[in-house]
């Protein structure tokens, strides 16, 4: 499991898991207009509004998930739940896109944006916990690079699948990788190294004032 590996290997494992979710989001966002227009011809304006809905709901999701994580410190549990909800949202979006109701697309896309974008701060923080004492800047940078690579690969692949088999097949392609990421995340052991180090540091600081006091008494005497 991840904790038994060196920090850089652990980072590689978590980087790939986080990048699957983010890469799916990048692909979905890139091909959103194409998908909407295919099922709702002439709705270019609403396609843009759906994109805006994803962005706005994603901002709310990222803010709420960050606040929740700071207060609860439940890194793995929160990450798994958000990953599952991203998968569920993607499945619902896939099978409701062609129903002919544009308002349904607004709702499902908003929910999808909320959880998929909300996963970003969770992925970064969970990676920082698992890879401590590796630099947080290093882990964040590698996550970003990996996410971009997955995003490019998914966008090209999904575009080709949509061209030959339709939008549903393309979205199911993303669903399969979200499912894979969910399963892998569930098996990552929550070895919160940074949190443990901070706790030990606080305990050390709380005991340290006794030492200067004793030295001062000896010096005065």
JSON list of C-alpha atoms in Angstrom, two decimals:
[
{"chain": "A", "resi": 1, "resn": "UNK", "atom": "CA", "xyz": [0.00, 0.00, 0.00]},
{"chain": "A", "resi": 2, "resn": "UNK", "atom": "CA", "xyz": [0.96, 3.62, -0.32]},
{"chain": "A", "resi": 3, "resn": "UNK", "atom": "CA", "xyz": [2.41, 4.26, 3.18]},
{"chain": "A", "resi": 4, "resn": "UNK", "atom": "CA", "xyz": [4.94, 1.46, 2.80]},
{"chain": "A", "resi": 5, "resn": "UNK", "atom": "CA", "xyz": [6.39, 3.15, -0.26]},
{"chain": "A", "resi": 6, "resn": "UNK", "atom": "CA", "xyz": [8.84, 6.02, -0.44]},
{"chain": "A", "resi": 7, "resn": "UNK", "atom": "CA", "xyz": [7.17, 9.47, -0.51]},
{"chain": "A", "resi": 8, "resn": "UNK", "atom": "CA", "xyz": [7.93, 10.01, -4.19]},
{"chain": "A", "resi": 9, "resn": "UNK", "atom": "CA", "xyz": [6.36, 6.65, -5.11]},
{"chain": "A", "resi": 10, "resn": "UNK", "atom": "CA", "xyz": [3.36, 7.48, -2.94]},
{"chain": "A", "resi": 11, "resn": "UNK", "atom": "CA", "xyz": [3.07, 10.80, -4.73]},
{"chain": "A", "resi": 12, "resn": "UNK", "atom": "CA", "xyz": [3.10, 9.02, -8.09]},
{"chain": "A", "resi": 13, "resn": "UNK", "atom": "CA", "xyz": [0.21, 6.79, -7.04]},
{"chain": "A", "resi": 14, "resn": "UNK", "atom": "CA", "xyz": [-1.91, 9.61, -5.61]},
{"chain": "A", "resi": 15, "resn": "UNK", "atom": "CA", "xyz": [-0.96, 11.88, -8.54]},
{"chain": "A", "resi": 16, "resn": "UNK", "atom": "CA", "xyz": [-2.43, 9.44, -11.03]},
{"chain": "A", "resi": 17, "resn": "UNK", "atom": "CA", "xyz": [-5.62, 8.99, -8.99]},
{"chain": "A", "resi": 18, "resn": "UNK", "atom": "CA", "xyz": [-6.19, 12.73, -8.66]},
{"chain": "A", "resi": 19, "resn": "UNK", "atom": "CA", "xyz": [-5.30, 13.33, -12.29]},
{"chain": "A", "resi": 20, "resn": "UNK", "atom": "CA", "xyz": [-7.94, 10.86, -13.50]},
{"chain": "A", "resi": 21, "resn": "UNK", "atom": "CA", "xyz": [-10.70, 12.96, -11.96]},
{"chain": "A", "resi": 22, "resn": "UNK", "atom": "CA", "xyz": [-9.24, 16.27, -13.08]},
{"chain": "A", "resi": 23, "resn": "UNK", "atom": "CA", "xyz": [-8.46, 14.95, -16.57]},
{"chain": "A", "resi": 24, "resn": "UNK", "atom": "CA", "xyz": [-12.07, 13.82, -16.96]},
{"chain": "A", "resi": 25, "resn": "UNK", "atom": "CA", "xyz": [-13.23, 17.28, -15.93]},
{"chain": "A", "resi": 26, "resn": "UNK", "atom": "CA", "xyz": [-10.94, 18.97, -18.46]},
{"chain": "A", "resi": 27, "resn": "UNK", "atom": "CA", "xyz": [-12.19, 16.69, -21.23]},
{"chain": "A", "resi": 28, "resn": "UNK", "atom": "CA", "xyz": [-15.84, 17.26, -20.31]},
{"chain": "A", "resi": 29, "resn": "UNK", "atom": "CA", "xyz": [-15.38, 21.03, -20.21]},
{"chain": "A", "resi": 30, "resn": "UNK", "atom": "CA", "xyz": [-13.57, 21.09, -23.56]},
{"chain": "A", "resi": 31, "resn": "UNK", "atom": "CA", "xyz": [-16.18, 19.00, -25.39]},
{"chain": "A", "resi": 32, "resn": "UNK", "atom": "CA", "xyz": [-19.23, 20.40, -23.57]},
{"chain": "A", "resi": 33, "resn": "UNK", "atom": "CA", "xyz": [-20.29, 22.75, -26.37]},
{"chain": "A", "resi": 34, "resn": "UNK", "atom": "CA", "xyz": [-20.01, 19.98, -28.95]},
{"chain": "A", "resi": 35, "resn": "UNK", "atom": "CA", "xyz": [-22.13, 17.62, -26.85]},
{"chain": "A", "resi": 36, "resn": "UNK", "atom": "CA", "xyz": [-24.87, 20.15, -26.13]},
{"chain": "A", "resi": 37, "resn": "UNK", "atom": "CA", "xyz": [-25.14, 21.35, -29.74]},
{"chain": "A", "resi": 38, "resn": "UNK", "atom": "CA", "xyz": [-25.38, 17.78, -31.01]},
{"chain": "A", "resi": 39, "resn": "UNK", "atom": "CA", "xyz": [-28.46, 17.10, -28.87]},
{"chain": "A", "resi": 40, "resn": "UNK", "atom": "CA", "xyz": [-29.86, 20.65, -28.83]},
{"chain": "A", "resi": 41, "resn": "UNK", "atom": "CA", "xyz": [-29.20, 22.29, -32.22]},
{"chain": "A", "resi": 42, "resn": "UNK", "atom": "CA", "xyz": [-29.23, 26.08, -32.17]},
{"chain": "A", "resi": 43, "resn": "UNK", "atom": "CA", "xyz": [-28.64, 26.30, -28.42]},
{"chain": "A", "resi": 44, "resn": "UNK", "atom": "CA", "xyz": [-25.16, 27.77, -28.61]},
{"chain": "A", "resi": 45, "resn": "UNK", "atom": "CA", "xyz": [-26.01, 30.46, -26.04]},
{"chain": "A", "resi": 46, "resn": "UNK", "atom": "CA", "xyz": [-27.34, 27.95, -23.54]},
{"chain": "A", "resi": 47, "resn": "UNK", "atom": "CA", "xyz": [-24.31, 25.76, -24.12]},
{"chain": "A", "resi": 48, "resn": "UNK", "atom": "CA", "xyz": [-22.18, 28.66, -22.90]},
{"chain": "A", "resi": 49, "resn": "UNK", "atom": "CA", "xyz": [-24.51, 29.15, -19.94]},
{"chain": "A", "resi": 50, "resn": "UNK", "atom": "CA", "xyz": [-24.19, 25.50, -19.02]},
{"chain": "A", "resi": 51, "resn": "UNK", "atom": "CA", "xyz": [-20.42, 25.97, -19.03]},
{"chain": "A", "resi": 52, "resn": "UNK", "atom": "CA", "xyz": [-20.82, 29.00, -16.78]},
{"chain": "A", "resi": 53, "resn": "UNK", "atom": "CA", "xyz": [-23.02, 26.93, -14.47]},
{"chain": "A", "resi": 54, "resn": "UNK", "atom": "CA", "xyz": [-20.26, 24.33, -14.17]},
{"chain": "A", "resi": 55, "resn": "UNK", "atom": "CA", "xyz": [-17.71, 27.03, -13.33]},
{"chain": "A", "resi": 56, "resn": "UNK", "atom": "CA", "xyz": [-19.88, 28.73, -10.70]},
{"chain": "A", "resi": 57, "resn": "UNK", "atom": "CA", "xyz": [-20.96, 25.50, -9.03]},
{"chain": "A", "resi": 58, "resn": "UNK", "atom": "CA", "xyz": [-17.35, 24.34, -9.14]},
{"chain": "A", "resi": 59, "resn": "UNK", "atom": "CA", "xyz": [-16.22, 27.47, -7.30]},
{"chain": "A", "resi": 60, "resn": "UNK", "atom": "CA", "xyz": [-18.78, 26.74, -4.59]},
{"chain": "A", "resi": 61, "resn": "UNK", "atom": "CA", "xyz": [-17.70, 23.10, -4.44]},
{"chain": "A", "resi": 62, "resn": "UNK", "atom": "CA", "xyz": [-14.02, 23.95, -4.09]},
{"chain": "A", "resi": 63, "resn": "UNK", "atom": "CA", "xyz": [-14.74, 26.48, -1.33]},
{"chain": "A", "resi": 64, "resn": "UNK", "atom": "CA", "xyz": [-17.03, 24.18, 0.63]},
{"chain": "A", "resi": 65, "resn": "UNK", "atom": "CA", "xyz": [-14.77, 21.14, 0.34]},
{"chain": "A", "resi": 66, "resn": "UNK", "atom": "CA", "xyz": [-11.78, 23.20, 1.47]},
{"chain": "A", "resi": 67, "resn": "UNK", "atom": "CA", "xyz": [-13.62, 24.54, 4.53]},
{"chain": "A", "resi": 68, "resn": "UNK", "atom": "CA", "xyz": [-14.93, 21.07, 5.38]},
{"chain": "A", "resi": 69, "resn": "UNK", "atom": "CA", "xyz": [-11.45, 19.57, 5.12]},
{"chain": "A", "resi": 70, "resn": "UNK", "atom": "CA", "xyz": [-9.93, 22.25, 7.36]},
{"chain": "A", "resi": 71, "resn": "UNK", "atom": "CA", "xyz": [-12.51, 21.63, 10.06]},
{"chain": "A", "resi": 72, "resn": "UNK", "atom": "CA", "xyz": [-12.78, 17.84, 9.98]},
{"chain": "A", "resi": 73, "resn": "UNK", "atom": "CA", "xyz": [-9.35, 16.68, 8.72]},
{"chain": "A", "resi": 74, "resn": "UNK", "atom": "CA", "xyz": [-11.13, 13.67, 7.21]},
{"chain": "A", "resi": 75, "resn": "UNK", "atom": "CA", "xyz": [-8.94, 13.55, 4.13]},
{"chain": "A", "resi": 76, "resn": "UNK", "atom": "CA", "xyz": [-9.55, 10.07, 2.78]},
{"chain": "A", "resi": 77, "resn": "UNK", "atom": "CA", "xyz": [-13.25, 9.85, 3.71]},
{"chain": "A", "resi": 78, "resn": "UNK", "atom": "CA", "xyz": [-14.03, 13.18, 2.08]},
{"chain": "A", "resi": 79, "resn": "UNK", "atom": "CA", "xyz": [-11.96, 12.38, -1.01]},
{"chain": "A", "resi": 80, "resn": "UNK", "atom": "CA", "xyz": [-13.70, 9.02, -1.52]},
{"chain": "A", "resi": 81, "resn": "UNK", "atom": "CA", "xyz": [-17.17, 10.53, -1.06]},
{"chain": "A", "resi": 82, "resn": "UNK", "atom": "CA", "xyz": [-16.48, 13.35, -3.53]},
{"chain": "A", "resi": 83, "resn": "UNK", "atom": "CA", "xyz": [-14.99, 10.87, -6.01]},
{"chain": "A", "resi": 84, "resn": "UNK", "atom": "CA", "xyz": [-18.10, 8.68, -5.76]},
{"chain": "A", "resi": 85, "resn": "UNK", "atom": "CA", "xyz": [-20.39, 11.69, -6.22]},
{"chain": "A", "resi": 86, "resn": "UNK", "atom": "CA", "xyz": [-18.36, 12.75, -9.27]},
{"chain": "A", "resi": 87, "resn": "UNK", "atom": "CA", "xyz": [-18.91, 9.29, -10.74]},
{"chain": "A", "resi": 88, "resn": "UNK", "atom": "CA", "xyz": [-22.62, 9.34, -9.94]},
{"chain": "A", "resi": 89, "resn": "UNK", "atom": "CA", "xyz": [-22.95, 12.83, -11.40]},
{"chain": "A", "resi": 90, "resn": "UNK", "atom": "CA", "xyz": [-21.16, 11.77, -14.57]},
{"chain": "A", "resi": 91, "resn": "UNK", "atom": "CA", "xyz": [-23.43, 8.73, -14.99]},
{"chain": "A", "resi": 92, "resn": "UNK", "atom": "CA", "xyz": [-26.57, 10.82, -14.47]},
{"chain": "A", "resi": 93, "resn": "UNK", "atom": "CA", "xyz": [-25.32, 13.47, -16.90]},
{"chain": "A", "resi": 94, "resn": "UNK", "atom": "CA", "xyz": [-24.54, 10.79, -19.48]},
{"chain": "A", "resi": 95, "resn": "UNK", "atom": "CA", "xyz": [-28.02, 9.29, -19.47]},
{"chain": "A", "resi": 96, "resn": "UNK", "atom": "CA", "xyz": [-29.99, 12.55, -19.17]},
{"chain": "A", "resi": 97, "resn": "UNK", "atom": "CA", "xyz": [-28.17, 14.57, -21.84]},
{"chain": "A", "resi": 98, "resn": "UNK", "atom": "CA", "xyz": [-30.33, 13.17, -24.64]},
{"chain": "A", "resi": 99, "resn": "UNK", "atom": "CA", "xyz": [-33.70, 13.44, -22.87]},
{"chain": "A", "resi": 100, "resn": "UNK", "atom": "CA", "xyz": [-34.55, 16.70, -24.62]},
{"chain": "A", "resi": 101, "resn": "UNK", "atom": "CA", "xyz": [-34.93, 18.78, -21.44]},
{"chain": "A", "resi": 102, "resn": "UNK", "atom": "CA", "xyz": [-32.33, 21.53, -21.35]},
{"chain": "A", "resi": 103, "resn": "UNK", "atom": "CA", "xyz": [-33.03, 22.42, -17.71]},
{"chain": "A", "resi": 104, "resn": "UNK", "atom": "CA", "xyz": [-32.09, 18.87, -16.71]},
{"chain": "A", "resi": 105, "resn": "UNK", "atom": "CA", "xyz": [-28.73, 19.36, -18.40]},
{"chain": "A", "resi": 106, "resn": "UNK", "atom": "CA", "xyz": [-28.24, 22.58, -16.41]},
{"chain": "A", "resi": 107, "resn": "UNK", "atom": "CA", "xyz": [-28.92, 20.75, -13.13]},
{"chain": "A", "resi": 108, "resn": "UNK", "atom": "CA", "xyz": [-26.81, 17.67, -13.83]},
{"chain": "A", "resi": 109, "resn": "UNK", "atom": "CA", "xyz": [-23.93, 19.74, -15.22]},
{"chain": "A", "resi": 110, "resn": "UNK", "atom": "CA", "xyz": [-24.05, 21.97, -12.15]},
{"chain": "A", "resi": 111, "resn": "UNK", "atom": "CA", "xyz": [-23.91, 18.99, -9.81]},
{"chain": "A", "resi": 112, "resn": "UNK", "atom": "CA", "xyz": [-21.08, 17.50, -11.84]},
{"chain": "A", "resi": 113, "resn": "UNK", "atom": "CA", "xyz": [-19.10, 20.74, -11.71]},
{"chain": "A", "resi": 114, "resn": "UNK", "atom": "CA", "xyz": [-19.69, 21.05, -7.96]},
{"chain": "A", "resi": 115, "resn": "UNK", "atom": "CA", "xyz": [-18.11, 17.71, -7.15]},
{"chain": "A", "resi": 116, "resn": "UNK", "atom": "CA", "xyz": [-15.45, 17.44, -9.87]},
{"chain": "A", "resi": 117, "resn": "UNK", "atom": "CA", "xyz": [-14.06, 20.91, -9.21]},
{"chain": "A", "resi": 118, "resn": "UNK", "atom": "CA", "xyz": [-14.55, 20.42, -5.47]},
{"chain": "A", "resi": 119, "resn": "UNK", "atom": "CA", "xyz": [-12.21, 17.47, -5.74]},
{"chain": "A", "resi": 120, "resn": "UNK", "atom": "CA", "xyz": [-9.24, 19.66, -6.75]},
{"chain": "A", "resi": 121, "resn": "UNK", "atom": "CA", "xyz": [-8.34, 21.05, -3.29]},
{"chain": "A", "resi": 122, "resn": "UNK", "atom": "CA", "xyz": [-8.99, 17.63, -1.77]},
{"chain": "A", "resi": 123, "resn": "UNK", "atom": "CA", "xyz": [-6.58, 15.95, -4.16]},
{"chain": "A", "resi": 124, "resn": "UNK", "atom": "CA", "xyz": [-3.85, 18.50, -3.50]},
{"chain": "A", "resi": 125, "resn": "UNK", "atom": "CA", "xyz": [-4.23, 18.34, 0.29]},
{"chain": "A", "resi": 126, "resn": "UNK", "atom": "CA", "xyz": [-4.46, 14.54, 0.40]},
{"chain": "A", "resi": 127, "resn": "UNK", "atom": "CA", "xyz": [-1.33, 14.29, -1.72]},
{"chain": "A", "resi": 128, "resn": "UNK", "atom": "CA", "xyz": [0.49, 16.70, 0.60]},
{"chain": "A", "resi": 129, "resn": "UNK", "atom": "CA", "xyz": [-0.49, 14.57, 3.60]},
{"chain": "A", "resi": 130, "resn": "UNK", "atom": "CA", "xyz": [0.61, 11.29, 2.05]},
{"chain": "A", "resi": 131, "resn": "UNK", "atom": "CA", "xyz": [3.92, 12.57, 0.69]},
{"chain": "A", "resi": 132, "resn": "UNK", "atom": "CA", "xyz": [5.13, 14.60, 3.69]},
{"chain": "A", "resi": 133, "resn": "UNK", "atom": "CA", "xyz": [7.96, 15.65, 4.14]},
{"chain": "A", "resi": 134, "resn": "UNK", "atom": "CA", "xyz": [8.18, 16.14, 0.37]},
{"chain": "A", "resi": 135, "resn": "UNK", "atom": "CA", "xyz": [7.63, 19.75, -0.69]},
{"chain": "A", "resi": 136, "resn": "UNK", "atom": "CA", "xyz": [3.97, 20.74, -1.15]},
{"chain": "A", "resi": 137, "resn": "UNK", "atom": "CA", "xyz": [5.03, 22.80, -4.15]},
{"chain": "A", "resi": 138, "resn": "UNK", "atom": "CA", "xyz": [6.53, 19.72, -5.75]},
{"chain": "A", "resi": 139, "resn": "UNK", "atom": "CA", "xyz": [3.43, 17.60, -5.17]},
{"chain": "A", "resi": 140, "resn": "UNK", "atom": "CA", "xyz": [1.10, 20.36, -6.44]},
{"chain": "A", "resi": 141, "resn": "UNK", "atom": "CA", "xyz": [3.24, 20.94, -9.52]},
{"chain": "A", "resi": 142, "resn": "UNK", "atom": "CA", "xyz": [3.37, 17.27, -10.42]},
{"chain": "A", "resi": 143, "resn": "UNK", "atom": "CA", "xyz": [-0.38, 16.94, -9.90]},
{"chain": "A", "resi": 144, "resn": "UNK", "atom": "CA", "xyz": [-1.01, 19.85, -12.25]},
{"chain": "A", "resi": 145, "resn": "UNK", "atom": "CA", "xyz": [1.29, 18.50, -14.94]},
{"chain": "A", "resi": 146, "resn": "UNK", "atom": "CA", "xyz": [-0.18, 15.02, -14.68]},
{"chain": "A", "resi": 147, "resn": "UNK", "atom": "CA", "xyz": [-3.73, 16.41, -14.81]},
{"chain": "A", "resi": 148, "resn": "UNK", "atom": "CA", "xyz": [-2.94, 18.34, -17.98]},
{"chain": "A", "resi": 149, "resn": "UNK", "atom": "CA", "xyz": [-1.50, 15.23, -19.63]},
{"chain": "A", "resi": 150, "resn": "UNK", "atom": "CA", "xyz": [-4.55, 13.16, -18.71]},
{"chain": "A", "resi": 151, "resn": "UNK", "atom": "CA", "xyz": [-6.81, 15.99, -19.83]},
{"chain": "A", "resi": 152, "resn": "UNK", "atom": "CA", "xyz": [-5.21, 16.09, -23.29]},
{"chain": "A", "resi": 153, "resn": "UNK", "atom": "CA", "xyz": [-5.33, 12.31, -23.63]},
{"chain": "A", "resi": 154, "resn": "UNK", "atom": "CA", "xyz": [-8.95, 12.10, -22.49]},
{"chain": "A", "resi": 155, "resn": "UNK", "atom": "CA", "xyz": [-10.08, 14.97, -24.70]},
{"chain": "A", "resi": 156, "resn": "UNK", "atom": "CA", "xyz": [-8.56, 13.43, -27.82]},
{"chain": "A", "resi": 157, "resn": "UNK", "atom": "CA", "xyz": [-9.84, 9.95, -26.98]},
{"chain": "A", "resi": 158, "resn": "UNK", "atom": "CA", "xyz": [-13.34, 11.07, -26.04]},
{"chain": "A", "resi": 159, "resn": "UNK", "atom": "CA", "xyz": [-13.55, 13.23, -29.15]},
{"chain": "A", "resi": 160, "resn": "UNK", "atom": "CA", "xyz": [-12.75, 10.26, -31.35]},
{"chain": "A", "resi": 161, "resn": "UNK", "atom": "CA", "xyz": [-15.22, 8.04, -29.51]},
{"chain": "A", "resi": 162, "resn": "UNK", "atom": "CA", "xyz": [-17.94, 10.67, -29.87]},
{"chain": "A", "resi": 163, "resn": "UNK", "atom": "CA", "xyz": [-17.20, 10.99, -33.57]},
{"chain": "A", "resi": 164, "resn": "UNK", "atom": "CA", "xyz": [-17.55, 7.26, -34.21]},
{"chain": "A", "resi": 165, "resn": "UNK", "atom": "CA", "xyz": [-20.01, 6.08, -31.53]},
{"chain": "A", "resi": 166, "resn": "UNK", "atom": "CA", "xyz": [-21.84, 9.15, -30.18]},
{"chain": "A", "resi": 167, "resn": "UNK", "atom": "CA", "xyz": [-21.80, 11.30, -27.05]},
{"chain": "A", "resi": 168, "resn": "UNK", "atom": "CA", "xyz": [-23.10, 8.59, -24.71]},
{"chain": "A", "resi": 169, "resn": "UNK", "atom": "CA", "xyz": [-20.20, 6.29, -25.54]},
{"chain": "A", "resi": 170, "resn": "UNK", "atom": "CA", "xyz": [-17.76, 9.17, -25.05]},
{"chain": "A", "resi": 171, "resn": "UNK", "atom": "CA", "xyz": [-19.20, 10.00, -21.63]},
{"chain": "A", "resi": 172, "resn": "UNK", "atom": "CA", "xyz": [-19.18, 6.33, -20.60]},
{"chain": "A", "resi": 173, "resn": "UNK", "atom": "CA", "xyz": [-15.48, 6.37, -21.47]},
{"chain": "A", "resi": 174, "resn": "UNK", "atom": "CA", "xyz": [-15.00, 9.05, -18.79]},
{"chain": "A", "resi": 175, "resn": "UNK", "atom": "CA", "xyz": [-17.25, 7.15, -16.37]},
{"chain": "A", "resi": 176, "resn": "UNK", "atom": "CA", "xyz": [-14.99, 4.12, -16.61]},
{"chain": "A", "resi": 177, "resn": "UNK", "atom": "CA", "xyz": [-11.94, 6.13, -15.53]},
{"chain": "A", "resi": 178, "resn": "UNK", "atom": "CA", "xyz": [-13.85, 7.82, -12.71]},
{"chain": "A", "resi": 179, "resn": "UNK", "atom": "CA", "xyz": [-14.85, 4.37, -11.49]},
{"chain": "A", "resi": 180, "resn": "UNK", "atom": "CA", "xyz": [-11.23, 3.25, -11.68]},
{"chain": "A", "resi": 181, "resn": "UNK", "atom": "CA", "xyz": [-10.11, 6.30, -9.72]},
{"chain": "A", "resi": 182, "resn": "UNK", "atom": "CA", "xyz": [-12.77, 5.70, -7.07]},
{"chain": "A", "resi": 183, "resn": "UNK", "atom": "CA", "xyz": [-11.66, 2.10, -6.54]},
{"chain": "A", "resi": 184, "resn": "UNK", "atom": "CA", "xyz": [-7.98, 3.05, -6.30]},
{"chain": "A", "resi": 185, "resn": "UNK", "atom": "CA", "xyz": [-8.73, 5.89, -3.88]},
{"chain": "A", "resi": 186, "resn": "UNK", "atom": "CA", "xyz": [-10.69, 3.53, -1.63]},
{"chain": "A", "resi": 187, "resn": "UNK", "atom": "CA", "xyz": [-7.60, 1.32, -1.30]},
{"chain": "A", "resi": 188, "resn": "UNK", "atom": "CA", "xyz": [-5.17, 4.12, -0.44]},
{"chain": "A", "resi": 189, "resn": "UNK", "atom": "CA", "xyz": [-4.37, 3.98, 3.26]},
{"chain": "A", "resi": 190, "resn": "UNK", "atom": "CA", "xyz": [-4.80, 7.31, 5.01]},
{"chain": "A", "resi": 191, "resn": "UNK", "atom": "CA", "xyz": [-1.29, 7.78, 6.37]},
{"chain": "A", "resi": 192, "resn": "UNK", "atom": "CA", "xyz": [-1.60, 11.46, 7.34]},
{"chain": "A", "resi": 193, "resn": "UNK", "atom": "CA", "xyz": [2.10, 12.18, 7.81]},
{"chain": "A", "resi": 194, "resn": "UNK", "atom": "CA", "xyz": [1.87, 15.98, 7.76]},
{"chain": "A", "resi": 195, "resn": "UNK", "atom": "CA", "xyz": [-0.94, 16.03, 10.30]},
{"chain": "A", "resi": 196, "resn": "UNK", "atom": "CA", "xyz": [0.97, 13.68, 12.59]},
{"chain": "A", "resi": 197, "resn": "UNK", "atom": "CA", "xyz": [4.12, 15.79, 12.28]},
{"chain": "A", "resi": 198, "resn": "UNK", "atom": "CA", "xyz": [2.19, 18.97, 13.15]},
{"chain": "A", "resi": 199, "resn": "UNK", "atom": "CA", "xyz": [0.67, 17.25, 16.18]},
{"chain": "A", "resi": 200, "resn": "UNK", "atom": "CA", "xyz": [4.07, 16.11, 17.42]},
{"chain": "A", "resi": 201, "resn": "UNK", "atom": "CA", "xyz": [5.44, 19.62, 16.86]},
{"chain": "A", "resi": 202, "resn": "UNK", "atom": "CA", "xyz": [2.63, 21.17, 18.92]},
{"chain": "A", "resi": 203, "resn": "UNK", "atom": "CA", "xyz": [3.25, 18.71, 21.73]},
{"chain": "A", "resi": 204, "resn": "UNK", "atom": "CA", "xyz": [6.95, 19.55, 21.71]},
{"chain": "A", "resi": 205, "resn": "UNK", "atom": "CA", "xyz": [6.28, 23.30, 21.82]},
{"chain": "A", "resi": 206, "resn": "UNK", "atom": "CA", "xyz": [3.82, 22.89, 24.68]},
{"chain": "A", "resi": 207, "resn": "UNK", "atom": "CA", "xyz": [6.50, 21.20, 26.77]},
{"chain": "A", "resi": 208, "resn": "UNK", "atom": "CA", "xyz": [9.45, 23.42, 25.78]},
{"chain": "A", "resi": 209, "resn": "UNK", "atom": "CA", "xyz": [8.60, 26.53, 27.94]},
{"chain": "A", "resi": 210, "resn": "UNK", "atom": "CA", "xyz": [9.53, 24.51, 31.05]},
{"chain": "A", "resi": 211, "resn": "UNK", "atom": "CA", "xyz": [13.17, 24.35, 29.99]},
{"chain": "A", "resi": 212, "resn": "UNK", "atom": "CA", "xyz": [13.86, 28.12, 29.79]},
{"chain": "A", "resi": 213, "resn": "UNK", "atom": "CA", "xyz": [12.07, 28.59, 33.13]},
{"chain": "A", "resi": 214, "resn": "UNK", "atom": "CA", "xyz": [14.29, 26.07, 34.86]},
{"chain": "A", "resi": 215, "resn": "UNK", "atom": "CA", "xyz": [17.42, 27.61, 33.33]},
{"chain": "A", "resi": 216, "resn": "UNK", "atom": "CA", "xyz": [16.34, 31.08, 34.46]},
{"chain": "A", "resi": 217, "resn": "UNK", "atom": "CA", "xyz": [15.83, 29.91, 38.05]},
{"chain": "A", "resi": 218, "resn": "UNK", "atom": "CA", "xyz": [19.27, 28.26, 38.12]},
{"chain": "A", "resi": 219, "resn": "UNK", "atom": "CA", "xyz": [20.91, 31.38, 36.66]},
{"chain": "A", "resi": 220, "resn": "UNK", "atom": "CA", "xyz": [19.25, 33.70, 39.19]},
{"chain": "A", "resi": 221, "resn": "UNK", "atom": "CA", "xyz": [20.19, 31.50, 42.07]}
]
